[in-house]
Amino acid sequence: MRAKKEVFRRYLRENGLRFTPERGRILEAAVSQSAHFDAEELYLKLRRRYGRISKASVYRTIPLLVQCGLIRAVGHHDGRYHYEYIYGHAHHCHLRCLECDKMVEFTLNSLNEIEGQVGKKYRFIVTGHRLEFHGYCLQCSRAIKKNRHSPVFDSSP
Amino acid sequence: MRAKKEVFRRYLRENGLRFTPERGRILEAAVSQSAHFDAEELYLKLRRRYGRISKASVYRTIPLLVQCGLIRAVGHHDGRYHYEYIYGHAHHCHLRCLECDKMVEFTLNSLNEIEGQVGKKYRFIVTGHRLEFHGYCLQCSRAIKKNRHSPVFDSSP
DNA sequence: ATCATTGCAAAAGCTTTGCATAAGA
DNA sequence: TCTTATGCAAAGCTTTTGCAATGAT
């Protein structure tokens, strides 16, 4: 299953950009990331695996992968953007713990329908949506109950 | 209607914090912001209106307003967090144009119900959700069709 | 009289950019 | 060969933090 590479190659070709070893490796690293990732994690992984790679290349490649639909930005917390590989995966929503950052993924079909209605009503071409539920997971909500004197800060976006 | 100020005062008191003129002004500025705002806009507005105020105070106060439910972070784009005043407003979702940043607000009641189901299923205490639809508004989608040679970058979170 | 808050400036992060060198097409 | 891409380091931005002075309670 190397369709993803073909998608990337085609996207690059059609935009007068070049397919380079670095870009190939960055794509591979993004794909093989088990869950969500950020630019730094991608960079470190590439560093370990191949040695020479620059952060600039990672940062310059990420928007290309977003643009051709292979990955998407999931959100922004802790001061960084977080991404996930999406090509060939069903669209899904996230449930995130504000305390420990645990993430659960789940699908919600009804939104696709709503997307169309909303687009029609407000005359938008709706290209996607992002839905995140947030709160506290079992462990964290227990921990918080115990020491309710240490204030929990929800500075999340 | 000064309930918002009372909410803030009470929150501060209960946490051993002090109500200061600066904090009062920052709250006022956030409230009187017609739509969405970011830290810089708030700062400039306060600057114009009162003169002396520091960015640090704005940045230090925003999390307090979030914490006590008077404002919330709507998202992160263009490298900044964006907020909106929510106290006393019905919860709503956003539809955003990726090109010109135009925002439309609309409500979607079905999500509250789903929130409960999801929380039960994954054993989370769900405290809220954030749903954003995105795409292109009428004007922008027209403009993009015309000059489809200038690639549109969706670098949004 | 205390102790939190302010303002200022400096620091901290993440992300972007300039430039010389390397290398796809 | 002609451009685009890379790596490095520097710059850019938003946001955070240290500290002396100020001010709320």
CSV table of C-alpha atoms (C1' of nucleotides) in Angstrom, one decimal:
chain,number,residue,atom,x,y,z
A,1,MET,CA,0.0,0.0,0.0
A,2,ARG,CA,2.1,2.9,-1.3
A,3,ALA,CA,-0.9,4.9,-2.5
A,4,LYS,CA,0.0,7.7,-0.1
A,5,LYS,CA,3.4,8.1,-1.7
A,6,GLU,CA,1.7,8.4,-5.1
A,7,VAL,CA,-0.6,11.0,-3.8
A,8,PHE,CA,2.3,13.0,-2.5
A,9,ARG,CA,4.3,12.6,-5.7
A,10,ARG,CA,1.4,13.6,-7.8
A,11,TYR,CA,0.6,16.6,-5.7
A,12,LEU,CA,4.2,17.7,-5.9
A,13,ARG,CA,4.5,17.2,-9.6
A,14,GLU,CA,1.2,19.1,-10.3
A,15,ASN,CA,2.6,22.0,-8.4
A,16,GLY,CA,6.0,22.2,-9.9
A,17,LEU,CA,7.6,20.9,-6.7
A,18,ARG,CA,10.1,18.0,-6.4
A,19,PHE,CA,9.9,14.7,-4.7
A,20,THR,CA,13.1,14.4,-2.6
A,21,PRO,CA,14.4,11.8,-0.2
A,22,GLU,CA,13.8,14.1,2.7
A,23,ARG,CA,10.1,14.6,1.7
A,24,GLY,CA,9.7,10.9,1.3
A,25,ARG,CA,11.1,10.3,4.7
A,26,ILE,CA,9.0,12.9,6.4
A,27,LEU,CA,5.9,11.3,4.8
A,28,GLU,CA,7.0,7.9,6.0
A,29,ALA,CA,7.6,9.2,9.5
A,30,ALA,CA,4.2,10.9,9.7
A,31,VAL,CA,2.5,7.7,8.5
A,32,SER,CA,4.2,5.4,10.9
A,33,GLN,CA,3.5,7.6,13.8
A,34,SER,CA,1.1,5.5,15.8
A,35,ALA,CA,-1.1,8.3,16.9
A,36,HIS,CA,-0.9,12.1,17.0
A,37,PHE,CA,2.3,13.9,16.5
A,38,ASP,CA,3.8,17.4,16.4
A,39,ALA,CA,6.6,18.8,14.4
A,40,GLU,CA,9.2,18.2,17.1
A,41,GLU,CA,8.3,14.6,17.5
A,42,LEU,CA,8.5,14.1,13.8
A,43,TYR,CA,11.9,15.8,13.7
A,44,LEU,CA,13.3,13.6,16.5
A,45,LYS,CA,12.0,10.4,15.0
A,46,LEU,CA,13.6,11.3,11.7
A,47,ARG,CA,16.8,12.3,13.5
A,48,ARG,CA,17.1,9.0,15.2
A,49,ARG,CA,16.2,7.0,12.1
A,50,TYR,CA,18.2,8.8,9.4
A,51,GLY,CA,20.6,11.2,11.2
A,52,ARG,CA,20.8,14.3,9.1
A,53,ILE,CA,17.6,16.1,8.6
A,54,SER,CA,16.7,19.7,9.5
A,55,LYS,CA,13.8,21.1,11.4
A,56,ALA,CA,13.2,23.6,8.6
A,57,SER,CA,12.5,20.7,6.2
A,58,VAL,CA,10.0,19.2,8.6
A,59,TYR,CA,8.3,22.5,9.0
A,60,ARG,CA,8.3,23.2,5.3
A,61,THR,CA,6.9,19.8,4.5
A,62,ILE,CA,4.1,19.6,6.9
A,63,PRO,CA,1.9,22.1,5.1
A,64,LEU,CA,2.4,20.2,1.9
A,65,LEU,CA,1.2,17.0,3.5
A,66,VAL,CA,-1.8,18.9,4.9
A,67,GLN,CA,-2.5,20.5,1.5
A,68,CYS,CA,-2.7,17.2,-0.3
A,69,GLY,CA,-4.9,15.6,2.4
A,70,LEU,CA,-2.4,13.1,3.8
A,71,ILE,CA,-2.4,14.6,7.3
A,72,ARG,CA,-4.4,17.2,9.1
A,73,ALA,CA,-3.9,19.5,12.0
A,74,VAL,CA,-5.9,18.2,14.9
A,75,GLY,CA,-5.6,21.2,17.2
A,76,HIS,CA,-3.3,23.4,19.1
A,77,HIS,CA,-2.4,22.9,22.7
A,78,ASP,CA,0.7,23.2,24.9
A,79,GLY,CA,1.9,25.8,22.5
A,80,ARG,CA,2.2,23.5,19.4
A,81,TYR,CA,0.1,22.3,16.5
A,82,HIS,CA,-0.7,18.6,16.6
A,83,TYR,CA,-1.3,16.5,13.5
A,84,GLU,CA,-2.6,13.1,12.5
A,85,TYR,CA,-2.3,11.0,9.5
A,86,ILE,CA,-5.7,10.7,7.8
A,87,TYR,CA,-5.3,9.4,4.3
A,88,GLY,CA,-7.6,6.3,4.0
A,89,HIS,CA,-8.9,6.7,7.5
A,90,ALA,CA,-12.5,7.4,8.3
A,91,HIS,CA,-13.1,10.9,9.5
A,92,HIS,CA,-13.4,10.9,13.3
A,93,CYS,CA,-13.7,13.2,16.3
A,94,HIS,CA,-11.7,13.4,19.4
A,95,LEU,CA,-12.3,13.3,23.1
A,96,ARG,CA,-9.4,14.7,25.0
A,97,CYS,CA,-8.5,14.8,28.7
A,98,LEU,CA,-7.6,18.4,29.7
A,99,GLU,CA,-5.3,17.0,32.4
A,100,CYS,CA,-3.2,14.3,30.9
A,101,ASP,CA,-3.9,14.8,27.2
A,102,LYS,CA,-5.2,11.3,26.7
A,103,MET,CA,-7.1,11.1,23.4
A,104,VAL,CA,-9.9,8.9,22.4
A,105,GLU,CA,-11.1,8.8,18.8
A,106,PHE,CA,-14.7,8.1,17.7
A,107,THR,CA,-16.9,8.6,14.7
A,108,LEU,CA,-20.0,10.6,14.4
A,109,ASN,CA,-21.7,10.1,11.1
A,110,SER,CA,-24.5,12.7,11.6
A,111,LEU,CA,-22.1,15.5,11.1
A,112,ASN,CA,-21.5,14.9,7.4
A,113,GLU,CA,-25.2,15.5,6.8
A,114,ILE,CA,-25.2,18.6,9.0
A,115,GLU,CA,-22.2,19.9,7.1
A,116,GLY,CA,-24.2,19.9,3.9
A,117,GLN,CA,-27.1,21.7,5.5
A,118,VAL,CA,-24.9,24.3,7.1
A,119,GLY,CA,-23.1,24.9,3.8
A,120,LYS,CA,-26.3,25.5,1.9
A,121,LYS,CA,-27.8,27.7,4.5
A,122,TYR,CA,-24.8,30.1,4.8
A,123,ARG,CA,-23.6,29.7,1.3
A,124,PHE,CA,-20.2,28.2,2.2
A,125,ILE,CA,-18.3,25.5,0.5
A,126,VAL,CA,-17.7,23.5,3.6
A,127,THR,CA,-14.5,21.5,3.2
A,128,GLY,CA,-14.4,19.9,6.7
A,129,HIS,CA,-15.0,20.2,10.3
A,130,ARG,CA,-13.2,19.6,13.5
A,131,LEU,CA,-15.0,18.4,16.6
A,132,GLU,CA,-13.4,17.9,19.9
A,133,PHE,CA,-15.0,17.0,23.2
A,134,HIS,CA,-13.0,17.6,26.2
A,135,GLY,CA,-13.1,17.0,29.9
A,136,TYR,CA,-11.4,14.7,32.4
A,137,CYS,CA,-10.7,11.0,32.1
A,138,LEU,CA,-11.5,8.6,34.9
A,139,GLN,CA,-8.0,8.6,36.5
A,140,CYS,CA,-7.6,12.4,36.3
A,141,SER,CA,-11.1,13.2,37.5
A,142,ARG,CA,-10.4,11.0,40.5
A,143,ALA,CA,-7.0,12.6,41.2
A,144,ILE,CA,-8.6,16.0,41.0
A,145,LYS,CA,-11.3,15.2,43.5
A,146,LYS,CA,-8.6,14.0,45.9
A,147,ASN,CA,-6.6,17.2,45.9
A,148,ARG,CA,-9.1,19.8,45.1
A,149,HIS,CA,-6.8,22.4,46.6
A,150,SER,CA,-4.4,22.4,43.7
A,151,PRO,CA,-6.4,24.4,41.2
A,152,VAL,CA,-6.7,22.9,37.7
A,153,PHE,CA,-6.1,25.3,34.9
A,154,ASP,CA,-7.8,24.8,31.7
A,155,SER,CA,-5.8,27.0,29.4
A,156,SER,CA,-6.6,24.8,26.5
A,157,PRO,CA,-7.7,26.3,23.2
B,1,MET,CA,-26.5,43.7,33.9
B,2,ARG,CA,-23.3,43.5,35.9
B,3,ALA,CA,-23.6,39.8,36.8
B,4,LYS,CA,-20.4,39.1,34.9
B,5,LYS,CA,-18.5,41.4,37.2
B,6,GLU,CA,-19.9,39.6,40.2
B,7,VAL,CA,-19.0,36.2,38.7
B,8,PHE,CA,-15.4,37.4,38.3
B,9,ARG,CA,-15.2,39.0,41.7
B,10,ARG,CA,-16.5,35.9,43.3
B,11,TYR,CA,-14.1,33.7,41.4
B,12,LEU,CA,-11.2,35.8,42.5
B,13,ARG,CA,-12.3,36.0,46.1
B,14,GLU,CA,-12.8,32.2,46.3
B,15,ASN,CA,-9.3,31.7,45.0
B,16,GLY,CA,-7.5,34.2,47.2
B,17,LEU,CA,-7.0,36.6,44.3
B,18,ARG,CA,-7.7,40.3,44.2
B,19,PHE,CA,-10.0,42.3,42.1
B,20,THR,CA,-8.0,45.2,40.6
B,21,PRO,CA,-8.9,48.0,38.3
B,22,GLU,CA,-6.8,46.4,35.6
B,23,ARG,CA,-8.7,43.1,35.9
B,24,GLY,CA,-12.0,45.0,35.8
B,25,ARG,CA,-11.0,46.8,32.7
B,26,ILE,CA,-9.8,43.7,30.9
B,27,LEU,CA,-13.1,42.1,31.6
B,28,GLU,CA,-15.0,45.1,30.3
B,29,ALA,CA,-12.9,45.2,27.2
B,30,ALA,CA,-13.5,41.5,26.6
B,31,VAL,CA,-17.2,41.9,27.0
B,32,SER,CA,-17.6,44.9,24.8
B,33,GLN,CA,-15.7,43.2,22.0
B,34,SER,CA,-18.3,42.8,19.3
B,35,ALA,CA,-17.2,39.4,18.1
B,36,HIS,CA,-14.0,37.4,18.6
B,37,PHE,CA,-10.8,38.8,19.8
B,38,ASP,CA,-7.2,37.9,20.6
B,39,ALA,CA,-4.8,39.1,23.2
B,40,GLU,CA,-3.3,41.7,21.0
B,41,GLU,CA,-6.6,43.3,20.1
B,42,LEU,CA,-7.7,43.4,23.7
B,43,TYR,CA,-4.4,45.0,24.6
B,44,LEU,CA,-4.7,47.7,21.9
B,45,LYS,CA,-8.3,48.4,22.9
B,46,LEU,CA,-7.3,48.9,26.5
B,47,ARG,CA,-4.3,51.0,25.5
B,48,ARG,CA,-6.5,53.3,23.5
B,49,ARG,CA,-9.2,53.5,26.2
B,50,TYR,CA,-7.1,53.8,29.3
B,51,GLY,CA,-3.5,54.4,28.3
B,52,ARG,CA,-1.5,52.5,30.8
B,53,ILE,CA,-1.9,48.8,30.8
B,54,SER,CA,0.6,46.1,30.2
B,55,LYS,CA,0.4,43.1,27.9
B,56,ALA,CA,1.5,40.9,30.7
B,57,SER,CA,-1.6,41.8,32.6
B,58,VAL,CA,-3.8,41.0,29.7
B,59,TYR,CA,-2.0,37.6,29.2
B,60,ARG,CA,-2.3,36.9,32.9
B,61,THR,CA,-5.9,37.8,33.1
B,62,ILE,CA,-7.2,35.8,30.1
B,63,PRO,CA,-6.8,32.4,31.8
B,64,LEU,CA,-8.7,33.7,34.8
B,65,LEU,CA,-11.6,34.8,32.6
B,66,VAL,CA,-11.5,31.4,30.9
B,67,GLN,CA,-11.4,29.6,34.2
B,68,CYS,CA,-14.5,31.2,35.5
B,69,GLY,CA,-16.5,30.7,32.4
B,70,LEU,CA,-16.8,34.3,31.1
B,71,ILE,CA,-14.8,33.7,27.9
B,72,ARG,CA,-13.5,30.7,26.1
B,73,ALA,CA,-10.8,30.0,23.5
B,74,VAL,CA,-12.5,29.5,20.2
B,75,GLY,CA,-9.4,28.2,18.4
B,76,HIS,CA,-5.9,28.9,17.2
B,77,HIS,CA,-5.1,30.3,13.8
B,78,ASP,CA,-2.7,32.8,12.4
B,79,GLY,CA,-0.4,31.9,15.2
B,80,ARG,CA,-2.6,33.2,18.0
B,81,TYR,CA,-5.4,32.1,20.3
B,82,HIS,CA,-8.8,33.6,19.6
B,83,TYR,CA,-11.4,34.0,22.3
B,84,GLU,CA,-15.0,35.0,22.6
B,85,TYR,CA,-17.2,36.2,25.4
B,86,ILE,CA,-19.7,33.4,26.3
B,87,TYR,CA,-21.3,34.2,29.7
B,88,GLY,CA,-25.0,34.2,29.3
B,89,HIS,CA,-24.8,33.3,25.6
B,90,ALA,CA,-26.1,30.0,24.3
B,91,HIS,CA,-23.4,27.6,23.3
B,92,HIS,CA,-22.8,27.7,19.6
B,93,CYS,CA,-20.6,26.4,16.8
B,94,HIS,CA,-18.6,28.2,14.2
B,95,LEU,CA,-18.3,28.2,10.5
B,96,ARG,CA,-15.1,29.8,9.3
B,97,CYS,CA,-13.8,30.8,5.9
B,98,LEU,CA,-10.3,29.6,5.5
B,99,GLU,CA,-9.5,32.4,3.2
B,100,CYS,CA,-10.9,35.6,4.7
B,101,ASP,CA,-11.5,34.3,8.3
B,102,LYS,CA,-15.2,35.3,8.2
B,103,MET,CA,-17.1,33.6,11.0
B,104,VAL,CA,-20.7,32.6,11.2
B,105,GLU,CA,-22.2,31.3,14.4
B,106,PHE,CA,-24.9,28.7,14.7
B,107,THR,CA,-26.4,26.4,17.3
B,108,LEU,CA,-26.6,22.7,17.1
B,109,ASN,CA,-28.5,21.2,20.0
B,110,SER,CA,-28.0,17.6,19.2
B,111,LEU,CA,-24.4,17.8,20.5
B,112,ASN,CA,-25.3,18.2,24.1
B,113,GLU,CA,-27.1,14.9,24.1
B,114,ILE,CA,-24.2,13.2,22.3
B,115,GLU,CA,-21.8,14.7,24.8
B,116,GLY,CA,-23.5,12.8,27.6
B,117,GLN,CA,-23.4,9.5,25.6
B,118,VAL,CA,-19.8,9.9,24.7
B,119,GLY,CA,-18.9,10.7,28.3
B,120,LYS,CA,-20.6,7.6,29.6
B,121,LYS,CA,-19.1,5.3,27.0
B,122,TYR,CA,-15.5,6.4,27.5
B,123,ARG,CA,-15.8,7.2,31.2
B,124,PHE,CA,-14.9,10.8,30.8
B,125,ILE,CA,-16.4,13.8,32.6
B,126,VAL,CA,-17.1,15.8,29.5
B,127,THR,CA,-16.9,19.5,30.3
B,128,GLY,CA,-17.5,20.8,26.8
B,129,HIS,CA,-16.9,20.6,23.1
B,130,ARG,CA,-15.7,22.7,20.3
B,131,LEU,CA,-17.0,22.3,16.8
B,132,GLU,CA,-15.8,24.2,13.8
B,133,PHE,CA,-16.9,23.8,10.3
B,134,HIS,CA,-14.6,25.3,7.8
B,135,GLY,CA,-14.5,26.0,4.1
B,136,TYR,CA,-14.9,29.0,1.8
B,137,CYS,CA,-17.5,31.7,1.8
B,138,LEU,CA,-19.3,32.7,-1.3
B,139,GLN,CA,-17.0,35.6,-2.2
B,140,CYS,CA,-13.8,33.7,-1.5
B,141,SER,CA,-14.8,30.6,-3.4
B,142,ARG,CA,-15.6,32.8,-6.4
B,143,ALA,CA,-12.3,34.6,-6.2
B,144,ILE,CA,-10.5,31.3,-5.9
B,145,LYS,CA,-12.2,29.9,-9.0
B,146,LYS,CA,-11.2,32.9,-11.0
B,147,ASN,CA,-7.4,32.7,-10.2
B,148,ARG,CA,-6.9,29.1,-9.6
B,149,HIS,CA,-3.3,29.6,-10.3
B,150,SER,CA,-2.5,31.1,-7.0
B,151,PRO,CA,-2.5,28.1,-4.7
B,152,VAL,CA,-4.6,28.4,-1.6
B,153,PHE,CA,-2.9,27.3,1.5
B,154,ASP,CA,-5.0,25.8,4.3
B,155,SER,CA,-2.5,26.0,7.1
B,156,SER,CA,-5.3,26.3,9.6
B,157,PRO,CA,-5.3,24.3,12.9
C,1,DA,C1',1.3,45.7,57.2
C,2,DT,C1',0.9,41.8,54.1
C,3,DC,C1',1.2,39.7,50.1
C,4,DA,C1',-0.8,39.6,45.4
C,5,DT,C1',-0.5,42.4,41.1
C,6,DT,C1',1.4,45.5,37.9
C,7,DG,C1',4.6,47.1,34.3
C,8,DC,C1',8.7,46.6,32.0
C,9,DA,C1',12.0,44.1,29.8
C,10,DA,C1',14.0,39.9,29.1
C,11,DA,C1',13.3,35.1,28.1
C,12,DA,C1',11.1,31.2,26.2
C,13,DG,C1',9.1,28.4,22.7
C,14,DC,C1',7.4,27.3,18.3
C,15,DT,C1',7.7,28.4,13.5
C,16,DT,C1',9.5,31.0,9.6
C,17,DT,C1',13.0,32.9,6.7
C,18,DG,C1',17.6,34.2,4.3
C,19,DC,C1',21.3,32.4,2.2
C,20,DA,C1',25.0,29.5,0.4
C,21,DT,C1',25.3,24.8,-1.0
C,22,DA,C1',23.4,20.6,-2.9
C,23,DA,C1',20.8,18.1,-6.1
C,24,DG,C1',16.3,16.8,-8.7
C,25,DA,C1',14.3,17.1,-13.5
D,1,DT,C1',21.7,23.7,-16.9
D,2,DC,C1',18.2,25.6,-14.4
D,3,DT,C1',15.6,25.8,-10.4
D,4,DT,C1',13.9,24.1,-6.4
D,5,DA,C1',15.2,22.0,-1.8
D,6,DT,C1',18.2,21.4,2.1
D,7,DG,C1',20.6,22.7,6.4
D,8,DC,C1',22.0,26.0,9.4
D,9,DA,C1',21.5,29.9,11.9
D,10,DA,C1',19.2,34.0,12.6
D,11,DA,C1',14.9,36.3,12.9
D,12,DG,C1',9.9,36.6,14.0
D,13,DC,C1',5.9,36.1,16.8
D,14,DT,C1',3.1,35.1,20.5
D,15,DT,C1',3.2,34.1,25.2
D,16,DT,C1',5.6,33.6,29.7
D,17,DT,C1',8.4,35.0,33.5
D,18,DG,C1',11.6,37.6,36.9
D,19,DC,C1',11.8,41.5,39.6
D,20,DA,C1',11.3,45.9,41.8
D,21,DA,C1',7.6,48.9,42.7
D,22,DT,C1',2.7,49.5,43.6
D,23,DG,C1',-1.6,48.8,45.6
D,24,DA,C1',-5.7,45.9,47.4
D,25,DT,C1',-7.6,44.1,51.6
